[in-house]
Amino acid sequence: MTPDNIRTRKLSLGVNIGIAVLAVLLGAVVVYGLGIGNWVLVLVVAGILYLAGLFAAASRVEGRRAARNRAWKSLIYSACVLAILPLASVVWTLISKGVERLDGDFFGTSMNNIGARDPNGGAYHAIIGTLEQVAIATLIAVPLGVLGAIYLVEYGRGRFANTVRFFVDVMTGIPSIVAGLFILAFWVLIVSPWFNDGQPRFSGFAAALALSVLMLPTIVRSTEEMLRLVPGPLREGAYALGVPQWKTILKIVVPTALPGIVTGIMLAVARAAGETAPVLLVAGGAAAINFDPFGGNQSSLALFVYQQAGDASRYAPARAWTAALTLVALVLILTIAAKMLARRNSLSR
């Protein structure tokens, strides 16, 4: 066989671009001619026409098998673009509307004594509340979640372990307001009066407890899946050398799965940082700065966004967008820091 015999014909880039342009023009003619939609529907119709035209042209030039492969590849790329577009739109909206109040006053003051006609006021109290509540919730949920996942993977057998897995799966889907109501009924109304002369007390710690309830199942499930991905021969090699099981888990299994465990933890932290209902129910929210998470009402960035979005003041929407941008940036910084720390620890080993 010669190279000429094994060389196949390919659809040129110019033809591909021409099909795309023609699909857009035909989509615009159909949508605007019939008056059934706007540019979004034009893109949808153009995408369908493009796939059909690409399949027809590729079938004629490359054959039906190559045409199907090219059509499915284009469909996959289109799905990827459609998945990225909403994310890019959210990021652009947050940045474009959130930069209006990115100033020292926003990060250095609270909403205490700020009226509806006052353009000042910031989210310093909400930032402090979010950091304290998420930190306390992380300190509670991460050890419990990781140790629970280790038990399920390394030690758990039989009916009890299956029961634990079932309830973890159930807790993964509970609404956040249910966690807030549970802490309200248990901690705020029953436990907190013991420390407050018989009077119930809202606090940031109560909000942290509610957030830890929401974080715990996510951490358990993600850590369990990451531990199951650790190859069995690593454990068997350690056991063959006489290493105890607890040391094998601590020195081999957990470090191997650490990047995935950190990812699951950060997903749980991101969910906790964005919850509003638990903080509203058990922390109450506050316009003033409160550094004490164990006493008095406390706010958070998610609750601050909720309150400002519903405020009648014309200055409130700008505060809400900037607070939302701050919350996203805070979660992003924590995620990058945790990823870098996990990568450094895994490389050092």
CSV table of C-alpha atoms in Angstrom, one decimal, residues 94 102 106-107 123 126-127 129-131 134 269-276 300-306 319-335:
chain,number,residue,atom,x,y,z
A,94,LEU,CA,-20.4,39.6,40.3
A,102,LEU,CA,-14.9,47.8,46.8
A,106,PHE,CA,-17.1,48.7,53.0
A,107,PHE,CA,-14.5,46.5,54.6
A,123,ALA,CA,-19.9,44.4,55.8
A,126,ALA,CA,-20.6,40.1,58.4
A,127,ILE,CA,-17.1,39.2,57.3
A,129,GLY,CA,-19.2,36.5,61.5
A,130,THR,CA,-18.6,34.3,58.4
A,131,LEU,CA,-14.9,33.7,59.3
A,134,VAL,CA,-17.1,28.7,59.2
A,269,VAL,CA,-16.9,24.9,53.5
A,270,ALA,CA,-18.2,26.6,50.4
A,271,ARG,CA,-21.7,25.4,51.1
A,272,ALA,CA,-21.5,26.4,54.7
A,273,ALA,CA,-20.2,29.9,53.9
A,274,GLY,CA,-23.2,30.5,51.6
A,275,GLU,CA,-26.0,29.3,53.8
A,276,THR,CA,-28.4,32.0,55.1
A,300,SER,CA,-22.6,36.6,58.1
A,301,LEU,CA,-22.0,37.5,54.5
A,302,ALA,CA,-24.7,35.3,53.2
A,303,LEU,CA,-27.2,36.8,55.6
A,304,PHE,CA,-25.9,40.3,54.8
A,305,VAL,CA,-26.5,39.8,51.1
A,306,TYR,CA,-30.1,38.5,51.9
A,319,ARG,CA,-23.7,46.5,49.2
A,320,ALA,CA,-25.3,43.2,48.4
A,321,TRP,CA,-23.4,42.7,45.1
A,322,THR,CA,-20.1,43.6,46.8
A,323,ALA,CA,-20.8,41.3,49.7
A,324,ALA,CA,-21.5,38.5,47.3
A,325,LEU,CA,-18.3,39.1,45.4
A,326,THR,CA,-16.4,39.2,48.7
A,327,LEU,CA,-18.0,35.8,49.7
A,328,VAL,CA,-17.0,34.2,46.4
A,329,ALA,CA,-13.5,35.6,46.7
A,330,LEU,CA,-13.1,34.4,50.2
A,331,VAL,CA,-14.1,30.9,49.3
A,332,LEU,CA,-11.8,31.0,46.3
A,333,ILE,CA,-8.8,32.1,48.4
A,334,LEU,CA,-9.5,29.4,51.0
A,335,THR,CA,-9.8,26.7,48.3
